Each structure stands twice: as structure tokens, then as C-alpha cells.
Amino acid sequence: MGLGRPHGPDFRTPSPGARRELPADASPPVLPPLIGPPPRPVPVASGPGTDATRVVRESPRGRLLVAAGLVAALTGALGGAAVATAGARLFEGPAPAPVAALPRAAPAPPAGLTGLSATAARVLPSVVSIETRNSGGSGFAVDERGHILTNAHVVRGSSQVTVVLSDGSRLSARVAGTDYGEDLAVLELDDPGRLTPATLGRSADLSVGEQVLAIGSPLGLSGTVTAGIVSALDREVRLGGSSRTAVQTDASINPGNSGGPLVNGRGEVVGVNTAIASGRGGGNIGIGFAIPIDRAAPIADRIIRN
């Protein structure tokens, strides 16, 4: 018995020969929000004492699930029963120059590691779990001043959040700013010296078939690494009457991965994991989407500077 037709946003194939370029400037897009108002949560099974919800958005062809923190009553996860909810879905003045700290040489992996193991080891110290009162997800450090990039839907409705570092340390952070039109947010740690900044690559340099890793906290399981390839580039994803292009990947992206990095084989961040298409039974079917880092980085820079 098959899974049936996959359903999610309207998927559009990139035009043959279309060029992928870096943004001409860092001006914010004058576009409506990708998703619009948050949809009404749909209850799902939960354990005693939890308030488990899952948010889906229906469309004529199906639904797209935001890869935010879904509830999981998991023994030992986040110190007990992990409870989080999936959130709603994917600045004035002259455009500033990119933050100098963003492009960095990737740190050397521990001795003896090669291939994907070495790649994961480079990136994991930069990835964090994000906990709010109503939701949760992932994020990654973008500079040495304590700034973390994540999805706006992960922190929707929150001004203060808890960030869990790769070593298990729990730190307070404030929401420095959001861009709901692009589903991006920047957090600022109260204790910036604890973060290892990630290395940002160029999504414009990606190729279909290139190997990538998705890193984050699916179902509250922090430090989870999944591998796949770039399935498509410039995939147009239509949601809420508006559309954006995204990197499509078959690396497993699940609730809780929202805001975490999609990285190439060199350990460079090339996208921000944001959403998945799901079969009618729910769950990952190998169709995930990430915001290209070439679009996300200038927005993060603008939020930080303002």
C-alpha cells in the first residue's frame, strides 16, 4: 500500500538555463509574508501533562508542514518529556555591507575524522536548540557576538527564549529582530562568548546531486545529523498566495529542524531548513526545503545592524 500522492505547496520547476545570482543589494523584499497569519493548531496525540499540537496548512494540492518543534514525549530528551509546538510557516536605511564575521574559514575537524563525519564535527558546535513557551526549533551562530539565525515561526510571539548549546548548556537569549516575509529571525545571547560561529557558503554555488547535511533538533533530539543531496535548485514553493524559491533536499528534515543549517560537504552553511512536504499520513517523505543562505545572510545582517 503506497503513500499516495505527496501533497504540500505548489511545486514549480526552475526555468531551464535560469541563472542563480546573489542579491543585488540587501534591501528587504517588498512582498507579503510567505505564509500569512498562523493557522489554527490541530491537536495530535500527546502524553499526560502535554499540550501537543501540530500545525498544517491546507492547499488545493495538499499541505506543507513547517519543520518547527513538534511535541515529543521522549524520555531523556531535553531533560524529560519534551513539549514543543510547530509554529506558523517558510528596515529602513541604506543596505549595509555584510557582517565581516560571517564568512569564516571552517574550523578543522578532530583528528582522525574524514568525510561526512568531519563535516558534522565542524558544524555541530555552531548549532543550537531553541526553546520557547509555545514552540521550539533549531538555529546556528553567525558571528562571535552571540547572534543566532533561525526561522521566524520558531520564535513567533516570543521576546525571550532559551538556547541549548551543543554541550548542553542552557542560556537566555532575546529576539533581536524578525522578518516574517522571509521567515527569518535573529536571536542575541546574553553570554556571547559561548558560541562557535558557523561558516557561511554560497547557495549560488550548489549543484543538483551535491551531498548536504541537515543538522538540528528534530523532535527535541538535539545534535541530530541527517544526510542527503540537493534534489533541486530554485524550487518555487507557493504558500498563502505568495511564493519563494528554495533549495530542495532529500536530507531528512522533521519537526524541530526549523532554523537549523543545511551544509555542504565542506561544512559551509548553504541554507536554513524551513519546511517539508508530507504524505497524508504526515512525516518526512524526502522532500524538504531550505531558504538559500545567499538570501538569508543579508537579512540576518540587516537585523543585526538595526
XYZ file of N, CA and C in Angstrom, residues 52-196:
435
model
N 0.132 18.867 23.112
C 0.758 18.621 21.817
C -0.103 19.170 20.704
N 0.514 19.927 19.811
C -0.200 20.428 18.645
C 0.659 20.295 17.425
N 0.011 20.187 16.315
C 0.709 20.168 15.036
C 0.009 21.167 14.148
N 0.753 21.985 13.442
C 0.156 22.985 12.574
C 0.402 22.600 11.136
N -0.665 22.539 10.368
C -0.539 22.267 8.948
C -1.321 23.329 8.205
N -0.958 23.560 6.962
C -1.695 24.493 6.117
C -2.152 23.748 4.888
N -3.467 23.718 4.701
C -4.025 23.011 3.566
C -3.950 23.882 2.322
N -3.793 23.251 1.176
C -3.838 23.935 -0.108
C -4.560 23.014 -1.074
N -4.933 23.504 -2.268
C -5.640 22.627 -3.203
C -4.892 21.343 -3.483
N -3.567 21.359 -3.422
C -2.813 20.150 -3.732
C -2.319 19.453 -2.476
N -2.652 19.961 -1.325
C -2.223 19.279 -0.118
C -1.738 20.251 0.919
N -0.632 19.907 1.601
C -0.194 20.739 2.688
C 1.316 20.741 2.794
N 1.821 21.789 3.397
C 3.241 21.872 3.709
C 3.354 21.953 5.218
N 4.221 21.158 5.791
C 4.427 21.187 7.226
C 5.652 22.017 7.534
N 5.531 22.937 8.456
C 6.693 23.672 8.918
C 7.507 22.753 9.796
N 8.812 22.790 9.615
C 9.671 21.900 10.386
C 10.032 22.519 11.717
N 9.055 23.077 12.390
C 9.304 23.635 13.719
C 9.251 22.531 14.750
N 9.323 22.894 16.019
C 9.414 21.880 17.070
C 8.080 21.222 17.308
N 7.900 19.998 16.867
C 6.703 19.228 17.153
C 6.835 18.643 18.538
N 5.701 18.350 19.185
C 5.764 17.779 20.517
C 6.283 16.364 20.474
N 7.109 16.011 21.409
C 7.573 14.636 21.532
C 7.762 14.322 22.991
N 6.996 13.372 23.515
C 7.196 12.943 24.892
C 8.283 11.893 24.869
N 9.495 12.324 24.979
C 10.639 11.443 24.812
C 11.428 11.390 26.103
N 11.618 10.201 26.639
C 12.393 10.049 27.852
C 13.818 10.495 27.603
N 14.295 11.413 28.429
C 15.660 11.898 28.317
C 15.838 13.027 27.341
N 14.865 13.311 26.485
C 15.018 14.404 25.526
C 14.747 15.712 26.231
N 15.693 16.617 26.173
C 15.588 17.912 26.821
C 15.282 17.760 28.297
N 15.832 16.722 28.915
C 15.702 16.560 30.352
C 14.373 15.986 30.765
N 13.657 15.304 29.894
C 12.388 14.703 30.272
C 11.463 14.696 29.093
N 10.164 14.877 29.353
C 9.194 14.892 28.267
C 9.318 16.218 27.543
N 9.749 16.161 26.290
C 9.954 17.383 25.526
C 8.640 17.816 24.928
N 8.233 19.048 25.191
C 6.974 19.550 24.683
C 7.243 20.818 23.902
N 6.932 20.792 22.619
C 7.074 21.978 21.785
C 5.989 21.917 20.748
N 5.737 23.005 20.075
C 4.689 23.017 19.068
C 5.234 23.514 17.757
N 4.637 23.035 16.684
C 5.008 23.547 15.368
C 4.385 24.911 15.210
N 5.137 25.854 14.716
C 4.648 27.215 14.564
C 4.098 27.447 13.182
N 3.695 28.704 12.913
C 3.238 29.042 11.578
C 4.424 29.075 10.638
N 4.178 28.828 9.297
C 5.278 28.804 8.363
C 5.958 30.134 8.132
N 7.855 28.467 6.233
C 8.516 29.369 5.411
C 7.633 30.468 4.989
N 13.305 47.352 7.262
C 14.398 48.059 7.913
C 14.765 49.210 6.990
N 14.716 49.960 7.522
C 14.921 51.153 6.708
C 16.402 51.493 6.582
N 16.720 52.459 5.678
C 18.088 52.941 5.553
C 18.836 52.221 4.460
N 20.048 52.682 4.160
C 20.837 52.076 3.083
C 21.272 50.678 3.422
N 21.505 49.885 2.401
C 21.917 48.499 2.612
C 23.320 48.467 3.188
N 23.504 47.784 4.346
C 24.832 47.730 4.950
C 25.705 46.698 4.267
N 26.998 46.819 4.475
C 27.920 45.797 3.986
C 27.749 44.549 4.824
N 28.020 43.360 4.275
C 27.871 42.129 5.043
C 28.724 42.154 6.295
N 28.229 41.501 7.336
C 28.976 41.419 8.582
C 30.283 40.696 8.324
N 31.373 41.305 8.744
C 32.685 40.747 8.426
C 32.893 39.383 9.042
N 32.207 39.133 10.180
C 32.443 37.870 10.876
C 31.742 36.699 10.211
N 30.813 36.964 9.277
C 30.053 35.863 8.706
C 30.914 34.933 7.852
N 31.669 35.416 6.852
C 32.497 34.483 6.087
C 33.732 34.110 6.901
N 33.859 32.868 7.250
C 34.981 32.403 8.051
C 35.503 31.105 7.474
N 36.762 30.835 7.743
C 37.306 29.537 7.362
C 36.719 28.483 8.279
N 36.313 27.349 7.702
C 35.731 26.283 8.514
C 36.778 25.749 9.484
N 36.413 25.540 10.764
C 37.374 25.000 11.722
C 37.796 23.596 11.331
N 38.998 23.243 11.698
C 39.499 21.903 11.380
C 38.750 20.871 12.205
N 38.388 19.714 11.612
C 37.693 18.672 12.362
C 38.663 17.972 13.305
N 38.139 17.255 14.291
C 39.014 16.481 15.172
C 39.869 15.507 14.371
N 41.048 15.245 14.863
C 41.970 14.340 14.169
C 41.336 12.971 13.979
N 41.554 12.399 12.801
C 41.073 11.052 12.528
C 39.737 10.987 11.834
N 39.000 12.109 11.779
C 37.695 12.106 11.129
C 37.833 12.535 9.675
N 37.071 11.880 8.812
C 37.073 12.225 7.394
C 35.646 12.218 6.870
N 35.458 12.721 5.665
C 34.163 12.663 5.006
C 33.074 13.379 5.782
N 31.883 12.774 5.803
C 30.741 13.398 6.452
C 30.934 13.520 7.959
N 31.675 12.592 8.553
C 31.945 12.685 9.993
C 32.711 13.963 10.308
N 33.694 14.280 9.468
C 34.468 15.502 9.667
C 33.594 16.736 9.451
N 32.727 16.679 8.446
C 31.831 17.804 8.175
C 30.918 18.064 9.359
N 30.301 17.006 9.880
C 29.404 17.157 11.024
C 30.146 17.712 12.230
N 31.356 17.226 12.462
C 32.135 17.686 13.615
C 32.450 19.174 13.520
N 32.649 19.676 12.299
C 32.924 21.102 12.119
C 31.718 21.955 12.496
N 30.527 21.474 12.143
C 29.337 22.315 12.231
C 28.607 22.191 13.565
N 28.603 21.026 14.175
C 27.805 20.795 15.381
C 28.027 21.825 16.486
N 29.253 22.277 16.751
C 29.421 23.270 17.820
C 28.720 24.602 17.554
N 28.327 24.846 16.304
C 27.665 26.104 15.949
C 26.146 26.005 16.008
N 25.614 24.800 16.155
C 24.171 24.572 16.081
C 23.577 24.524 17.485
N 22.411 25.145 17.648
C 21.752 25.193 18.951
C 20.314 24.712 18.832
N 19.763 24.295 19.969
C 18.329 24.040 20.082
C 17.688 25.288 20.675
N 16.485 25.592 20.231
C 15.775 26.785 20.699
C 14.472 26.360 21.354
N 14.244 26.843 22.569
C 13.029 26.525 23.306
C 12.288 27.814 23.638
N 10.983 27.817 23.353
C 10.123 28.909 23.777
C 8.963 28.304 24.549
N 8.109 29.145 25.074
C 6.987 28.629 25.854
C 6.030 27.831 24.987
N 5.910 28.199 23.718
C 4.917 27.569 22.856
C 5.491 26.781 21.695
N 6.794 26.804 21.510
C 7.346 26.187 20.320
C 8.788 25.794 20.567
N 9.463 25.451 19.502
C 10.867 25.083 19.597
C 11.414 24.825 18.215
N 12.708 24.757 18.116
C 13.334 24.521 16.829
C 14.834 24.525 16.959
N 15.500 24.961 15.910
C 16.956 24.944 15.850
C 17.458 26.295 15.356
N 18.762 26.476 15.423
C 19.387 27.689 14.925
C 20.883 27.485 14.857
N 21.604 28.492 14.374
C 23.057 28.383 14.309
C 23.683 29.762 14.462
N 24.873 29.778 15.066
C 25.584 31.028 15.330
C 26.159 31.592 14.043
N 26.048 32.907 13.872
C 26.555 33.544 12.657
C 27.711 34.499 12.918
N 27.993 34.799 14.176
C 29.147 35.641 14.485
C 29.597 35.370 15.910
N 30.639 36.079 16.331
C 31.193 35.876 17.662
C 30.569 36.795 18.700
N 29.542 37.539 18.297
C 28.877 38.465 19.211
C 27.589 37.897 19.786
N 27.363 36.616 19.581
C 26.209 35.971 20.192
C 24.949 36.006 19.371
N 25.048 36.194 18.051
C 23.861 36.227 17.196
C 23.599 34.853 16.585
N 22.342 34.460 16.606
C 21.899 33.151 16.122
C 20.815 33.364 15.078
N 20.935 32.692 13.942
C 19.928 32.763 12.888
C 18.996 31.570 13.005
N 17.692 31.821 12.861
C 16.691 30.761 12.917
C 15.501 31.186 12.067
N 14.415 30.416 12.109
C 13.179 30.783 11.418
C 12.319 31.668 12.306
N 11.609 32.602 11.687
C 10.719 33.476 12.452
C 9.592 32.688 13.099
N 9.118 31.629 12.426
C 7.995 30.898 13.020
C 8.397 30.147 14.280
N 9.690 29.889 14.460
C 10.160 29.207 15.668
C 9.963 30.086 16.899
N 10.147 31.398 16.747
C 10.090 32.304 17.897
C 8.876 33.220 17.850
N 7.922 32.909 17.001
C 6.733 33.761 16.880
C 6.075 33.953 18.246
N 5.808 35.204 18.587
C 5.139 35.505 19.845
C 6.042 35.517 21.056
N 7.342 35.348 20.866
C 8.274 35.312 21.998
C 9.268 36.465 21.897
N 9.623 37.026 23.048
C 10.675 38.036 23.091
C 11.924 37.486 23.755
N 11.747 36.525 24.649
C 12.858 35.860 25.317
C 12.758 34.356 25.066
N 13.879 33.718 24.798
C 13.890 32.279 24.539
C 15.065 31.652 25.277
N 15.044 30.332 25.351
C 16.162 29.581 25.914
C 16.899 28.887 24.787
N 18.205 29.014 24.789
C 19.051 28.392 23.778
C 19.880 27.307 24.447
N 19.877 26.112 23.861
C 20.656 24.994 24.388
C 21.835 24.763 23.453
N 23.044 24.910 23.975
C 24.245 24.752 23.168
C 24.577 23.280 22.961
N 25.546 23.034 22.101
C 25.910 21.652 21.773
C 26.452 20.893 22.975
N 26.974 21.611 23.982
C 27.485 20.937 25.181
C 26.429 20.778 26.260
N 25.176 21.147 25.943
C 24.080 21.012 26.888
C 23.826 22.236 27.739
N 24.664 23.250 27.644
C 24.468 24.475 28.420
C 23.195 25.183 27.968
N 22.477 25.750 28.933
C 21.236 26.464 28.643
C 21.462 27.947 28.918
N 21.211 28.776 27.912
C 21.442 30.208 28.018
C 20.197 30.972 27.596
N 20.034 32.162 28.161
C 18.922 33.027 27.774
C 19.312 33.848 26.553
N 18.330 34.121 25.723
C 18.554 34.952 24.543
C 17.316 35.795 24.298
N 17.511 36.919 23.651
C 16.374 37.755 23.266
C 16.222 37.716 21.753
N 15.017 37.984 21.286
C 14.769 38.056 19.849
C 15.198 39.439 19.377
N 16.286 39.498 18.621
C 16.819 40.782 18.157
C 15.976 41.370 17.039
N 15.347 40.519 16.241
C 14.523 41.005 15.147
C 14.018 39.859 14.297
N 12.967 40.125 13.531
C 12.366 39.098 12.680
C 12.020 39.687 11.317
N 11.962 38.822 10.334
C 11.445 39.154 9.010
C 10.473 38.038 8.660
N 9.197 38.259 8.956
C 8.210 37.210 8.734
C 7.970 36.958 7.255
N 8.216 37.958 6.409
C 8.059 37.750 4.977
C 9.010 36.697 4.441
N 10.188 36.598 5.051
C 11.177 35.597 4.638
C 11.298 34.473 5.660
N 10.517 34.525 6.731
C 10.537 33.519 7.793
C 11.929 33.381 8.408
N 12.526 34.519 8.764
C 13.848 34.519 9.375
C 13.840 35.374 10.633
N 14.651 34.982 11.604
C 14.783 35.736 12.848
C 16.216 35.627 13.344
N 16.633 36.629 14.103
C 17.954 36.623 14.726
C 17.778 36.728 16.235
N 18.462 35.862 16.962
C 18.491 35.907 18.420
C 19.831 36.475 18.865
N 19.848 37.039 20.075
C 21.095 37.547 20.647
C 21.270 36.965 22.039
N 22.370 36.263 22.249
C 22.654 35.638 23.532
C 23.089 36.670 24.560
N 22.703 36.430 25.827
C 23.189 37.273 26.910
C 24.671 37.018 27.173
N 25.148 35.816 26.850
C 26.542 35.428 27.079
C 27.162 35.029 25.744
N 27.609 35.998 24.936
C 28.033 35.705 23.561
C 29.297 34.878 23.441
N 30.119 34.833 24.467
C 31.393 34.146 24.347
C 31.305 32.644 24.253
N 30.113 32.084 24.355
C 29.949 30.635 24.384
C 29.736 30.023 23.007
N 29.601 30.844 21.980
C 29.228 30.337 20.661
C 30.421 30.180 19.726
N 30.327 29.182 18.864
C 31.284 28.995 17.772
C 30.577 29.349 16.469
